[in-house]
mmCIF file of N, CA and C in Angstrom:
data_model
loop_
_atom_site.group_PDB
_atom_site.id
_atom_site.type_symbol
_atom_site.label_atom_id
_atom_site.label_comp_id
_atom_site.label_asym_id
_atom_site.label_seq_id
_atom_site.Cartn_x
_atom_site.Cartn_y
_atom_site.Cartn_z
ATOM 1 N N UNK A 1 0.826 -1.188 0.000
ATOM 2 C CA UNK A 1 0.000 0.000 0.000
ATOM 3 C C UNK A 1 0.867 1.248 0.000
ATOM 4 N N UNK A 2 1.917 1.251 0.789
ATOM 5 C CA UNK A 2 2.787 2.410 0.830
ATOM 6 C C UNK A 2 3.681 2.497 -0.394
ATOM 7 N N UNK A 3 3.842 1.413 -1.125
ATOM 8 C CA UNK A 3 4.664 1.409 -2.316
ATOM 9 C C UNK A 3 3.932 2.081 -3.470
ATOM 10 N N UNK A 4 2.623 1.942 -3.516
ATOM 11 C CA UNK A 4 1.827 2.500 -4.609
ATOM 12 C C UNK A 4 1.398 3.924 -4.271
ATOM 13 N N UNK A 5 1.093 4.695 -5.319
ATOM 14 C CA UNK A 5 0.643 6.062 -5.070
ATOM 15 C C UNK A 5 -0.813 6.057 -4.607
ATOM 16 N N UNK A 6 -1.218 7.057 -3.821
ATOM 17 C CA UNK A 6 -2.595 7.097 -3.316
ATOM 18 C C UNK A 6 -3.608 7.211 -4.454
ATOM 19 N N UNK A 7 -4.693 6.483 -4.339
ATOM 20 C CA UNK A 7 -5.744 6.533 -5.344
ATOM 21 C C UNK A 7 -6.708 5.374 -5.195
ATOM 22 N N UNK A 8 -7.694 5.361 -6.057
ATOM 23 C CA UNK A 8 -8.726 4.328 -6.002
ATOM 24 C C UNK A 8 -8.151 2.951 -6.322
ATOM 25 N N UNK A 9 -7.240 2.871 -7.284
ATOM 26 C CA UNK A 9 -6.632 1.596 -7.652
ATOM 27 C C UNK A 9 -5.880 0.984 -6.468
ATOM 28 N N UNK A 10 -5.191 1.801 -5.708
ATOM 29 C CA UNK A 10 -4.464 1.325 -4.532
ATOM 30 C C UNK A 10 -5.416 0.772 -3.485
ATOM 31 N N UNK A 11 -6.534 1.454 -3.292
ATOM 32 C CA UNK A 11 -7.524 0.990 -2.314
ATOM 33 C C UNK A 11 -8.112 -0.338 -2.751
ATOM 34 N N UNK A 12 -8.429 -0.475 -4.036
ATOM 35 C CA UNK A 12 -8.999 -1.727 -4.547
ATOM 36 C C UNK A 12 -8.012 -2.875 -4.369
ATOM 37 N N UNK A 13 -6.745 -2.646 -4.685
ATOM 38 C CA UNK A 13 -5.726 -3.687 -4.526
ATOM 39 C C UNK A 13 -5.582 -4.066 -3.054
ATOM 40 N N UNK A 14 -5.584 -3.081 -2.157
ATOM 41 C CA UNK A 14 -5.460 -3.365 -0.727
ATOM 42 C C UNK A 14 -6.654 -4.164 -0.218
ATOM 43 N N UNK A 15 -7.858 -3.818 -0.671
ATOM 44 C CA UNK A 15 -9.043 -4.566 -0.254
ATOM 45 C C UNK A 15 -9.024 -5.991 -0.785
ATOM 46 N N UNK A 16 -8.598 -6.162 -2.025
ATOM 47 C CA UNK A 16 -8.524 -7.511 -2.590
ATOM 48 C C UNK A 16 -7.523 -8.361 -1.828
ATOM 49 N N UNK A 17 -6.370 -7.782 -1.494
ATOM 50 C CA UNK A 17 -5.332 -8.541 -0.800
ATOM 51 C C UNK A 17 -5.720 -8.916 0.625
ATOM 52 N N UNK A 18 -6.600 -8.140 1.244
ATOM 53 C CA UNK A 18 -6.937 -8.424 2.638
ATOM 54 C C UNK A 18 -8.271 -9.125 2.822
ATOM 55 N N UNK A 19 -9.223 -8.932 1.938
ATOM 56 C CA UNK A 19 -10.582 -9.429 2.161
ATOM 57 C C UNK A 19 -10.859 -10.799 1.534
ATOM 58 N N UNK A 20 -10.008 -11.301 0.664
ATOM 59 C CA UNK A 20 -10.333 -12.549 -0.016
ATOM 60 C C UNK A 20 -10.180 -13.759 0.901
ATOM 61 N N UNK A 21 -9.394 -13.643 1.950
ATOM 62 C CA UNK A 21 -9.103 -14.797 2.799
ATOM 63 C C UNK A 21 -10.351 -15.279 3.536
ATOM 64 N N UNK A 22 -11.093 -14.368 4.132
ATOM 65 C CA UNK A 22 -12.314 -14.756 4.847
ATOM 66 C C UNK A 22 -13.355 -15.332 3.918
ATOM 67 N N UNK A 23 -13.492 -14.720 2.734
ATOM 68 C CA UNK A 23 -14.451 -15.217 1.752
ATOM 69 C C UNK A 23 -14.064 -16.626 1.289
ATOM 70 N N UNK A 24 -12.793 -16.856 1.048
ATOM 71 C CA UNK A 24 -12.338 -18.183 0.616
ATOM 72 C C UNK A 24 -12.537 -19.224 1.717
ATOM 73 N N UNK A 25 -12.309 -18.839 2.960
ATOM 74 C CA UNK A 25 -12.474 -19.773 4.077
ATOM 75 C C UNK A 25 -13.929 -20.207 4.225
ATOM 76 N N UNK A 26 -14.846 -19.250 4.156
ATOM 77 C CA UNK A 26 -16.275 -19.580 4.286
ATOM 78 C C UNK A 26 -16.739 -20.409 3.095
ATOM 79 N N UNK A 27 -16.309 -20.035 1.891
ATOM 80 C CA UNK A 27 -16.696 -20.780 0.690
ATOM 81 C C UNK A 27 -16.181 -22.212 0.746
ATOM 82 N N UNK A 28 -14.935 -22.393 1.167
ATOM 83 C CA UNK A 28 -14.368 -23.740 1.265
ATOM 84 C C UNK A 28 -15.128 -24.567 2.286
ATOM 85 N N UNK A 29 -15.459 -23.977 3.425
ATOM 86 C CA UNK A 29 -16.195 -24.707 4.455
ATOM 87 C C UNK A 29 -17.571 -25.129 3.941
ATOM 88 N N UNK A 30 -18.240 -24.244 3.199
ATOM 89 C CA UNK A 30 -19.560 -24.592 2.665
ATOM 90 C C UNK A 30 -19.460 -25.705 1.631
ATOM 91 N N UNK A 31 -18.450 -25.629 0.764
ATOM 92 C CA UNK A 31 -18.279 -26.672 -0.256
ATOM 93 C C UNK A 31 -17.973 -28.012 0.402
ATOM 94 N N UNK A 32 -17.111 -28.008 1.417
ATOM 95 C CA UNK A 32 -16.787 -29.259 2.103
ATOM 96 C C UNK A 32 -18.009 -29.843 2.807
ATOM 97 N N UNK A 33 -18.888 -28.983 3.314
ATOM 98 C CA UNK A 33 -20.108 -29.468 3.966
ATOM 99 C C UNK A 33 -21.084 -30.045 2.937
ATOM 100 N N UNK A 34 -21.238 -29.368 1.810
ATOM 101 C CA UNK A 34 -22.220 -29.789 0.803
ATOM 102 C C UNK A 34 -21.756 -31.017 0.031
ATOM 103 N N UNK A 35 -20.464 -31.165 -0.167
ATOM 104 C CA UNK A 35 -19.996 -32.301 -0.979
ATOM 105 C C UNK A 35 -20.227 -33.647 -0.315
ATOM 106 N N UNK A 36 -20.520 -33.646 0.983
ATOM 107 C CA UNK A 36 -20.789 -34.891 1.693
ATOM 108 C C UNK A 36 -22.273 -35.239 1.722
ATOM 109 N N UNK A 37 -23.123 -34.405 1.161
ATOM 110 C CA UNK A 37 -24.560 -34.662 1.217
ATOM 111 C C UNK A 37 -24.970 -35.710 0.180
ATOM 112 N N UNK A 38 -26.164 -36.258 0.367
ATOM 113 C CA UNK A 38 -26.600 -37.400 -0.434
ATOM 114 C C UNK A 38 -26.896 -37.047 -1.885
ATOM 115 N N UNK A 39 -27.381 -35.837 -2.159
ATOM 116 C CA UNK A 39 -27.703 -35.523 -3.547
ATOM 117 C C UNK A 39 -26.453 -35.391 -4.403
ATOM 118 N N UNK A 40 -25.303 -35.077 -3.801
ATOM 119 C CA UNK A 40 -24.039 -35.064 -4.554
ATOM 120 C C UNK A 40 -23.642 -36.500 -4.884
ATOM 121 N N UNK A 41 -23.795 -37.398 -3.935
ATOM 122 C CA UNK A 41 -23.506 -38.815 -4.170
ATOM 123 C C UNK A 41 -24.430 -39.377 -5.240
ATOM 124 N N UNK A 42 -25.693 -38.948 -5.216
ATOM 125 C CA UNK A 42 -26.638 -39.407 -6.238
ATOM 126 C C UNK A 42 -26.229 -38.908 -7.625
ATOM 127 N N UNK A 43 -25.773 -37.678 -7.721
ATOM 128 C CA UNK A 43 -25.318 -37.152 -9.014
ATOM 129 C C UNK A 43 -24.094 -37.900 -9.509
ATOM 130 N N UNK A 44 -23.166 -38.204 -8.589
ATOM 131 C CA UNK A 44 -21.976 -38.973 -8.972
ATOM 132 C C UNK A 44 -22.366 -40.369 -9.442
ATOM 133 N N UNK A 45 -23.316 -40.977 -8.745
ATOM 134 C CA UNK A 45 -23.756 -42.328 -9.095
ATOM 135 C C UNK A 45 -24.420 -42.359 -10.461
ATOM 136 N N UNK A 46 -25.154 -41.296 -10.791
ATOM 137 C CA UNK A 46 -25.811 -41.222 -12.103
ATOM 138 C C UNK A 46 -24.849 -40.842 -13.224
ATOM 139 N N UNK A 47 -23.583 -40.602 -12.879
ATOM 140 C CA UNK A 47 -22.568 -40.354 -13.899
ATOM 141 C C UNK A 47 -22.382 -38.895 -14.274
ATOM 142 N N UNK A 48 -22.783 -37.978 -13.420
ATOM 143 C CA UNK A 48 -22.610 -36.551 -13.724
ATOM 144 C C UNK A 48 -21.136 -36.186 -13.638
ATOM 145 N N UNK A 49 -20.723 -35.270 -14.509
ATOM 146 C CA UNK A 49 -19.333 -34.837 -14.501
ATOM 147 C C UNK A 49 -19.093 -33.879 -13.334
ATOM 148 N N UNK A 50 -17.822 -33.627 -13.066
ATOM 149 C CA UNK A 50 -17.464 -32.738 -11.972
ATOM 150 C C UNK A 50 -17.986 -31.327 -12.170
ATOM 151 N N UNK A 51 -17.885 -30.816 -13.416
ATOM 152 C CA UNK A 51 -18.375 -29.466 -13.698
ATOM 153 C C UNK A 51 -19.891 -29.385 -13.527
ATOM 154 N N UNK A 52 -20.602 -30.411 -13.933
ATOM 155 C CA UNK A 52 -22.051 -30.428 -13.768
ATOM 156 C C UNK A 52 -22.412 -30.390 -12.289
ATOM 157 N N UNK A 53 -21.721 -31.182 -11.485
ATOM 158 C CA UNK A 53 -22.001 -31.210 -10.052
ATOM 159 C C UNK A 53 -21.697 -29.856 -9.413
ATOM 160 N N UNK A 54 -20.594 -29.243 -9.818
ATOM 161 C CA UNK A 54 -20.230 -27.939 -9.249
ATOM 162 C C UNK A 54 -21.255 -26.882 -9.615
ATOM 163 N N UNK A 55 -21.597 -26.785 -10.893
ATOM 164 C CA UNK A 55 -22.449 -25.682 -11.341
ATOM 165 C C UNK A 55 -23.939 -25.918 -11.117
ATOM 166 N N UNK A 56 -24.371 -27.160 -11.028
ATOM 167 C CA UNK A 56 -25.794 -27.435 -10.833
ATOM 168 C C UNK A 56 -26.168 -27.806 -9.411
ATOM 169 N N UNK A 57 -25.214 -28.303 -8.628
ATOM 170 C CA UNK A 57 -25.541 -28.741 -7.269
ATOM 171 C C UNK A 57 -24.846 -27.924 -6.188
ATOM 172 N N UNK A 58 -23.561 -27.687 -6.335
ATOM 173 C CA UNK A 58 -22.805 -27.044 -5.259
ATOM 174 C C UNK A 58 -22.999 -25.529 -5.271
ATOM 175 N N UNK A 59 -22.739 -24.876 -6.394
ATOM 176 C CA UNK A 59 -22.829 -23.408 -6.439
ATOM 177 C C UNK A 59 -24.205 -22.857 -6.076
ATOM 178 N N UNK A 60 -25.305 -23.427 -6.561
ATOM 179 C CA UNK A 60 -26.601 -22.885 -6.128
ATOM 180 C C UNK A 60 -26.838 -23.002 -4.620
ATOM 181 N N UNK A 61 -26.229 -23.995 -3.994
ATOM 182 C CA UNK A 61 -26.428 -24.174 -2.558
ATOM 183 C C UNK A 61 -25.525 -23.291 -1.701
ATOM 184 N N UNK A 62 -24.419 -22.803 -2.248
ATOM 185 C CA UNK A 62 -23.554 -21.914 -1.472
ATOM 186 C C UNK A 62 -23.677 -20.467 -1.930
ATOM 187 N N UNK A 63 -24.475 -20.212 -2.957
ATOM 188 C CA UNK A 63 -24.592 -18.858 -3.506
ATOM 189 C C UNK A 63 -25.143 -17.875 -2.475
ATOM 190 N N UNK A 64 -26.102 -18.289 -1.686
ATOM 191 C CA UNK A 64 -26.658 -17.414 -0.654
ATOM 192 C C UNK A 64 -25.615 -17.020 0.377
ATOM 193 N N UNK A 65 -24.795 -17.966 0.778
ATOM 194 C CA UNK A 65 -23.740 -17.688 1.763
ATOM 195 C C UNK A 65 -22.694 -16.739 1.189
ATOM 196 N N UNK A 66 -22.381 -16.876 -0.101
ATOM 197 C CA UNK A 66 -21.416 -15.977 -0.739
ATOM 198 C C UNK A 66 -21.978 -14.559 -0.803
ATOM 199 N N UNK A 67 -23.253 -14.428 -1.134
ATOM 200 C CA UNK A 67 -23.879 -13.102 -1.184
ATOM 201 C C UNK A 67 -23.882 -12.470 0.205
ATOM 202 N N UNK A 68 -24.192 -13.241 1.219
ATOM 203 C CA UNK A 68 -24.211 -12.718 2.585
ATOM 204 C C UNK A 68 -22.822 -12.250 2.996
ATOM 205 N N UNK A 69 -21.797 -13.036 2.702
ATOM 206 C CA UNK A 69 -20.423 -12.633 3.041
ATOM 207 C C UNK A 69 -20.020 -11.366 2.293
ATOM 208 N N UNK A 70 -20.417 -11.264 1.030
ATOM 209 C CA UNK A 70 -20.098 -10.062 0.256
ATOM 210 C C UNK A 70 -20.796 -8.839 0.849
ATOM 211 N N UNK A 71 -22.044 -9.021 1.264
ATOM 212 C CA UNK A 71 -22.780 -7.897 1.831
ATOM 213 C C UNK A 71 -22.194 -7.477 3.185
ATOM 214 N N UNK A 72 -21.724 -8.419 3.970
ATOM 215 C CA UNK A 72 -21.115 -8.054 5.246
ATOM 216 C C UNK A 72 -19.725 -7.452 5.058
ATOM 217 N N UNK A 73 -19.069 -7.693 3.921
ATOM 218 C CA UNK A 73 -17.752 -7.099 3.696
ATOM 219 C C UNK A 73 -17.842 -5.681 3.136
ATOM 220 N N UNK A 74 -19.012 -5.268 2.653
ATOM 221 C CA UNK A 74 -19.158 -3.910 2.111
ATOM 222 C C UNK A 74 -18.943 -2.851 3.187
ATOM 223 N N UNK A 75 -19.541 -2.951 4.398
ATOM 224 C CA UNK A 75 -19.233 -1.930 5.413
ATOM 225 C C UNK A 75 -17.757 -1.886 5.792
ATOM 226 N N UNK A 76 -17.100 -3.038 5.811
ATOM 227 C CA UNK A 76 -15.664 -3.051 6.080
ATOM 228 C C UNK A 76 -14.901 -2.301 4.996
ATOM 229 N N UNK A 77 -15.289 -2.501 3.750
ATOM 230 C CA UNK A 77 -14.619 -1.810 2.646
ATOM 231 C C UNK A 77 -14.860 -0.304 2.717
ATOM 232 N N UNK A 78 -16.078 0.091 3.070
ATOM 233 C CA UNK A 78 -16.392 1.520 3.190
ATOM 234 C C UNK A 78 -15.552 2.145 4.309
ATOM 235 N N UNK A 79 -15.475 1.477 5.450
ATOM 236 C CA UNK A 79 -14.684 2.007 6.553
ATOM 237 C C UNK A 79 -13.201 2.043 6.208
ATOM 238 N N UNK A 80 -12.713 0.995 5.557
ATOM 239 C CA UNK A 80 -11.306 0.910 5.165
ATOM 240 C C UNK A 80 -10.946 2.051 4.214
ATOM 241 N N UNK A 81 -11.817 2.315 3.236
ATOM 242 C CA UNK A 81 -11.570 3.403 2.289
ATOM 243 C C UNK A 81 -11.607 4.745 2.998
ATOM 244 N N UNK A 82 -12.562 4.947 3.888
ATOM 245 C CA UNK A 82 -12.652 6.215 4.622
ATOM 246 C C UNK A 82 -11.434 6.414 5.515
ATOM 247 N N UNK A 83 -10.977 5.352 6.137
ATOM 248 C CA UNK A 83 -9.785 5.456 6.981
ATOM 249 C C UNK A 83 -8.563 5.819 6.159
ATOM 250 N N UNK A 84 -8.369 5.135 5.044
ATOM 251 C CA UNK A 84 -7.207 5.431 4.204
ATOM 252 C C UNK A 84 -7.266 6.847 3.645
ATOM 253 N N UNK A 85 -8.457 7.296 3.273
ATOM 254 C CA UNK A 85 -8.589 8.667 2.764
ATOM 255 C C UNK A 85 -8.354 9.673 3.883
ATOM 256 N N UNK A 86 -8.743 9.335 5.111
ATOM 257 C CA UNK A 86 -8.566 10.260 6.227
ATOM 258 C C UNK A 86 -7.088 10.450 6.558
ATOM 259 N N UNK A 87 -6.305 9.388 6.453
ATOM 260 C CA UNK A 87 -4.870 9.513 6.764
ATOM 261 C C UNK A 87 -4.054 9.958 5.555
ATOM 262 N N UNK A 88 -4.721 10.184 4.425
ATOM 263 C CA UNK A 88 -4.025 10.721 3.258
ATOM 264 C C UNK A 88 -3.563 9.696 2.249
ATOM 265 N N UNK A 89 -3.955 8.443 2.389
ATOM 266 C CA UNK A 89 -3.539 7.395 1.454
ATOM 267 C C UNK A 89 -4.659 6.989 0.504
ATOM 268 N N UNK A 90 -5.757 7.708 0.528
ATOM 269 C CA UNK A 90 -6.920 7.332 -0.269
ATOM 270 C C UNK A 90 -6.981 8.074 -1.585
ATOM 271 N N UNK A 91 -8.194 8.420 -1.952
ATOM 272 C CA UNK A 91 -8.461 9.091 -3.216
ATOM 273 C C UNK A 91 -7.872 10.506 -3.170
ATOM 274 N N UNK A 92 -7.217 10.963 -4.253
ATOM 275 C CA UNK A 92 -6.603 12.299 -4.256
ATOM 276 C C UNK A 92 -7.628 13.422 -4.089
ATOM 277 N N UNK A 93 -7.135 14.616 -3.822
ATOM 278 C CA UNK A 93 -7.931 15.763 -3.398
ATOM 279 C C UNK A 93 -9.066 16.198 -4.327
ATOM 280 N N UNK A 94 -8.949 16.235 -5.633
ATOM 281 C CA UNK A 94 -10.117 16.729 -6.391
ATOM 282 C C UNK A 94 -11.349 15.852 -6.230
ATOM 283 N N UNK A 95 -11.171 14.579 -5.988
ATOM 284 C CA UNK A 95 -12.307 13.679 -5.805
ATOM 285 C C UNK A 95 -12.698 13.658 -4.331
ATOM 286 N N UNK A 96 -13.991 13.543 -4.096
ATOM 287 C CA UNK A 96 -14.487 13.560 -2.717
ATOM 288 C C UNK A 96 -14.599 12.141 -2.168
ATOM 289 N N UNK A 97 -14.343 12.020 -0.888
ATOM 290 C CA UNK A 97 -14.491 10.769 -0.164
ATOM 291 C C UNK A 97 -14.900 11.130 1.257
ATOM 292 N N UNK A 98 -15.595 10.225 1.919
ATOM 293 C CA UNK A 98 -15.991 10.515 3.300
ATOM 294 C C UNK A 98 -14.764 10.702 4.191
ATOM 295 N N UNK A 99 -13.736 9.926 3.950
ATOM 296 C CA UNK A 99 -12.514 10.066 4.739
ATOM 297 C C UNK A 99 -11.824 11.393 4.516
ATOM 298 N N UNK A 100 -11.759 11.841 3.266
ATOM 299 C CA UNK A 100 -11.140 13.145 3.005
ATOM 300 C C UNK A 100 -12.001 14.282 3.552
ATOM 301 N N UNK A 101 -13.335 14.137 3.526
ATOM 302 C CA UNK A 101 -14.199 15.145 4.129
ATOM 303 C C UNK A 101 -14.019 15.182 5.647
ATOM 304 N N UNK A 102 -13.869 14.020 6.271
ATOM 305 C CA UNK A 102 -13.625 13.971 7.713
ATOM 306 C C UNK A 102 -12.272 14.599 8.038
ATOM 307 N N UNK A 103 -11.269 14.318 7.219
ATOM 308 C CA UNK A 103 -9.938 14.892 7.430
ATOM 309 C C UNK A 103 -9.966 16.410 7.294
ATOM 310 N N UNK A 104 -10.641 16.919 6.269
ATOM 311 C CA UNK A 104 -10.738 18.362 6.083
ATOM 312 C C UNK A 104 -11.522 19.009 7.226
ATOM 313 N N UNK A 105 -12.575 18.349 7.680
ATOM 314 C CA UNK A 105 -13.353 18.890 8.787
ATOM 315 C C UNK A 105 -12.607 18.839 10.107
ATOM 316 N N UNK A 106 -11.744 17.813 10.267
ATOM 317 C CA UNK A 106 -10.981 17.687 11.507
ATOM 318 C C UNK A 106 -9.976 18.821 11.669
ATOM 319 N N UNK A 107 -9.498 19.347 10.549
ATOM 320 C CA UNK A 107 -8.536 20.455 10.605
ATOM 321 C C UNK A 107 -9.160 21.714 11.197
ATOM 322 N N UNK A 108 -10.468 21.871 11.027
ATOM 323 C CA UNK A 108 -11.156 23.066 11.541
ATOM 324 C C UNK A 108 -12.272 22.685 12.512
ATOM 325 N N UNK A 109 -12.051 21.666 13.316
ATOM 326 C CA UNK A 109 -13.114 21.153 14.185
ATOM 327 C C UNK A 109 -13.527 22.154 15.271
ATOM 328 N N UNK A 110 -12.608 22.981 15.722
ATOM 329 C CA UNK A 110 -12.945 23.943 16.760
ATOM 330 C C UNK A 110 -13.776 25.099 16.221
ATOM 331 N N UNK A 111 -13.581 25.463 14.954
ATOM 332 C CA UNK A 111 -14.306 26.581 14.361
ATOM 333 C C UNK A 111 -15.622 26.118 13.747
ATOM 334 N N UNK A 112 -15.560 25.040 12.970
ATOM 335 C CA UNK A 112 -16.750 24.537 12.272
ATOM 336 C C UNK A 112 -16.891 23.033 12.536
ATOM 337 N N UNK A 113 -17.464 22.670 13.668
ATOM 338 C CA UNK A 113 -17.570 21.242 13.990
ATOM 339 C C UNK A 113 -18.519 20.481 13.076
ATOM 340 N N UNK A 114 -19.450 21.156 12.424
ATOM 341 C CA UNK A 114 -20.388 20.460 11.548
ATOM 342 C C UNK A 114 -19.678 19.846 10.338
ATOM 343 N N UNK A 115 -18.500 20.376 9.972
ATOM 344 C CA UNK A 115 -17.784 19.825 8.819
ATOM 345 C C UNK A 115 -17.223 18.434 9.093
ATOM 346 N N UNK A 116 -17.059 18.072 10.327
ATOM 347 C CA UNK A 116 -16.616 16.723 10.652
ATOM 348 C C UNK A 116 -17.777 15.862 11.146
ATOM 349 N N UNK A 117 -18.767 16.462 11.775
ATOM 350 C CA UNK A 117 -19.880 15.702 12.335
ATOM 351 C C UNK A 117 -20.761 15.125 11.222
ATOM 352 N N UNK A 118 -21.060 15.906 10.215
ATOM 353 C CA UNK A 118 -21.951 15.442 9.139
ATOM 354 C C UNK A 118 -21.356 14.254 8.371
ATOM 355 N N UNK A 119 -20.071 14.299 7.921
ATOM 356 C CA UNK A 119 -19.532 13.100 7.255
ATOM 357 C C UNK A 119 -19.447 11.872 8.159
ATOM 358 N N UNK A 120 -19.195 12.078 9.448
ATOM 359 C CA UNK A 120 -19.137 10.943 10.376
ATOM 360 C C UNK A 120 -20.523 10.313 10.533
ATOM 361 N N UNK A 121 -21.556 11.146 10.628
ATOM 362 C CA UNK A 121 -22.923 10.623 10.733
ATOM 363 C C UNK A 121 -23.312 9.883 9.460
ATOM 364 N N UNK A 122 -22.962 10.441 8.308
ATOM 365 C CA UNK A 122 -23.275 9.784 7.030
ATOM 366 C C UNK A 122 -22.534 8.454 6.924
ATOM 367 N N UNK A 123 -21.270 8.430 7.343
ATOM 368 C CA UNK A 123 -20.501 7.185 7.325
ATOM 369 C C UNK A 123 -21.145 6.140 8.235
ATOM 370 N N UNK A 124 -21.569 6.566 9.425
ATOM 371 C CA UNK A 124 -22.223 5.639 10.349
ATOM 372 C C UNK A 124 -23.537 5.113 9.804
ATOM 373 N N UNK A 125 -24.357 5.987 9.219
ATOM 374 C CA UNK A 125 -25.634 5.557 8.647
ATOM 375 C C UNK A 125 -25.417 4.620 7.471
ATOM 376 N N UNK A 126 -24.423 4.923 6.646
ATOM 377 C CA UNK A 126 -24.124 4.077 5.484
ATOM 378 C C UNK A 126 -23.691 2.684 5.920
ATOM 379 N N UNK A 127 -22.804 2.616 6.904
ATOM 380 C CA UNK A 127 -22.342 1.313 7.379
ATOM 381 C C UNK A 127 -23.466 0.556 8.086
ATOM 382 N N UNK A 128 -24.267 1.247 8.866
ATOM 383 C CA UNK A 128 -25.392 0.599 9.549
ATOM 384 C C UNK A 128 -26.421 0.075 8.558
ATOM 385 N N UNK A 129 -26.702 0.842 7.506
ATOM 386 C CA UNK A 129 -27.699 0.393 6.531
ATOM 387 C C UNK A 129 -27.222 -0.844 5.773
ATOM 388 N N UNK A 130 -25.939 -0.898 5.412
ATOM 389 C CA UNK A 130 -25.442 -2.105 4.739
ATOM 390 C C UNK A 130 -25.429 -3.301 5.687
ATOM 391 N N UNK A 131 -25.142 -3.078 6.963
ATOM 392 C CA UNK A 131 -25.198 -4.183 7.925
ATOM 393 C C UNK A 131 -26.621 -4.695 8.096
ATOM 394 N N UNK A 132 -27.587 -3.795 8.162
ATOM 395 C CA UNK A 132 -28.984 -4.215 8.282
ATOM 396 C C UNK A 132 -29.463 -4.934 7.025
ATOM 397 N N UNK A 133 -29.038 -4.453 5.851
ATOM 398 C CA UNK A 133 -29.386 -5.127 4.595
ATOM 399 C C UNK A 133 -28.788 -6.528 4.557
ATOM 400 N N UNK A 134 -27.528 -6.660 4.965
ATOM 401 C CA UNK A 134 -26.892 -7.980 4.991
ATOM 402 C C UNK A 134 -27.575 -8.894 5.996
ATOM 403 N N UNK A 135 -27.988 -8.350 7.126
ATOM 404 C CA UNK A 135 -28.695 -9.154 8.121
ATOM 405 C C UNK A 135 -30.039 -9.631 7.580
ATOM 406 N N UNK A 136 -30.743 -8.762 6.856
ATOM 407 C CA UNK A 136 -32.007 -9.167 6.237
ATOM 408 C C UNK A 136 -31.800 -10.220 5.164
ATOM 409 N N UNK A 137 -30.731 -10.086 4.375
ATOM 410 C CA UNK A 137 -30.432 -11.101 3.364
ATOM 411 C C UNK A 137 -30.065 -12.431 4.008
ATOM 412 N N UNK A 138 -29.358 -12.374 5.123
ATOM 413 C CA UNK A 138 -29.012 -13.615 5.819
ATOM 414 C C UNK A 138 -30.274 -14.314 6.304
ATOM 415 N N UNK A 139 -31.222 -13.547 6.833
ATOM 416 C CA UNK A 139 -32.487 -14.139 7.268
ATOM 417 C C UNK A 139 -33.270 -14.708 6.088
ATOM 418 N N UNK A 140 -33.201 -14.049 4.924
ATOM 419 C CA UNK A 140 -33.941 -14.513 3.752
ATOM 420 C C UNK A 140 -33.309 -15.763 3.137
ATOM 421 N N UNK A 141 -31.971 -15.824 3.121
ATOM 422 C CA UNK A 141 -31.299 -16.943 2.466
ATOM 423 C C UNK A 141 -31.091 -18.147 3.378
ATOM 424 N N UNK A 142 -31.125 -17.957 4.682
ATOM 425 C CA UNK A 142 -30.856 -19.050 5.600
ATOM 426 C C UNK A 142 -32.105 -19.332 6.432
ATOM 427 N N UNK A 143 -32.915 -20.300 6.027
ATOM 428 C CA UNK A 143 -34.152 -20.576 6.771
ATOM 429 C C UNK A 143 -33.909 -21.090 8.191
ATOM 430 N N UNK A 144 -32.748 -21.662 8.456
ATOM 431 C CA UNK A 144 -32.472 -22.164 9.795
ATOM 432 C C UNK A 144 -32.332 -21.014 10.802
ATOM 433 N N UNK A 145 -31.926 -19.823 10.327
ATOM 434 C CA UNK A 145 -31.778 -18.680 11.205
ATOM 435 C C UNK A 145 -33.128 -18.149 11.674
ATOM 436 N N UNK A 146 -34.188 -18.365 10.902
ATOM 437 C CA UNK A 146 -35.513 -17.857 11.258
ATOM 438 C C UNK A 146 -36.084 -18.584 12.465
ATOM 439 N N UNK A 147 -35.695 -19.840 12.666
ATOM 440 C CA UNK A 147 -36.223 -20.634 13.765
ATOM 441 C C UNK A 147 -35.686 -20.177 15.109
ATOM 442 N N UNK A 148 -34.538 -19.522 15.136
ATOM 443 C CA UNK A 148 -33.905 -19.108 16.392
ATOM 444 C C UNK A 148 -34.576 -17.908 16.976
#
C-alpha cells in the first residue's frame, strides 16, 4: 500500500489482498459441507461430470452464503476506504471521499464542527444500513436462522 501512489486503484488492490481470505475460508467450508450430502452422491452415481455437479448442485447451494459474506464485507470496505482517505492514502484531493471530508473537517473542528460531524454521521448511517441489509439477506437466504 505504501509502495503504490494514493488513489482508487491502490484501495482496490489493498481490499482484494486483505478481504479474499475470509471469503475463501467460508466458501471452502460450505463446499466441504455440501460435498458430503446425499444428492451429490446421487449425481456422482448417475454419472454426472465434476463441472455439472459444481455448477448445478454445489454453487446454487452456497450462492446465498457468498452473497451474505459479500454484503457483510461492504461496510468493512467503506470504513477501510474512509480510513485510508482520512490519513491521506486514499483518493486524491479533487475527488471527494468521506474520509477526506472527515480529514478536512478535523482540521477546523474547533471553528466549524459540523464539517466533521456530518460526514461521520453519514458514514455511520451508510455502514449501519449495509449491515442491516446484509442481516435481512441472511435471514432470507438461511431458513435455519428464522427458527432461532
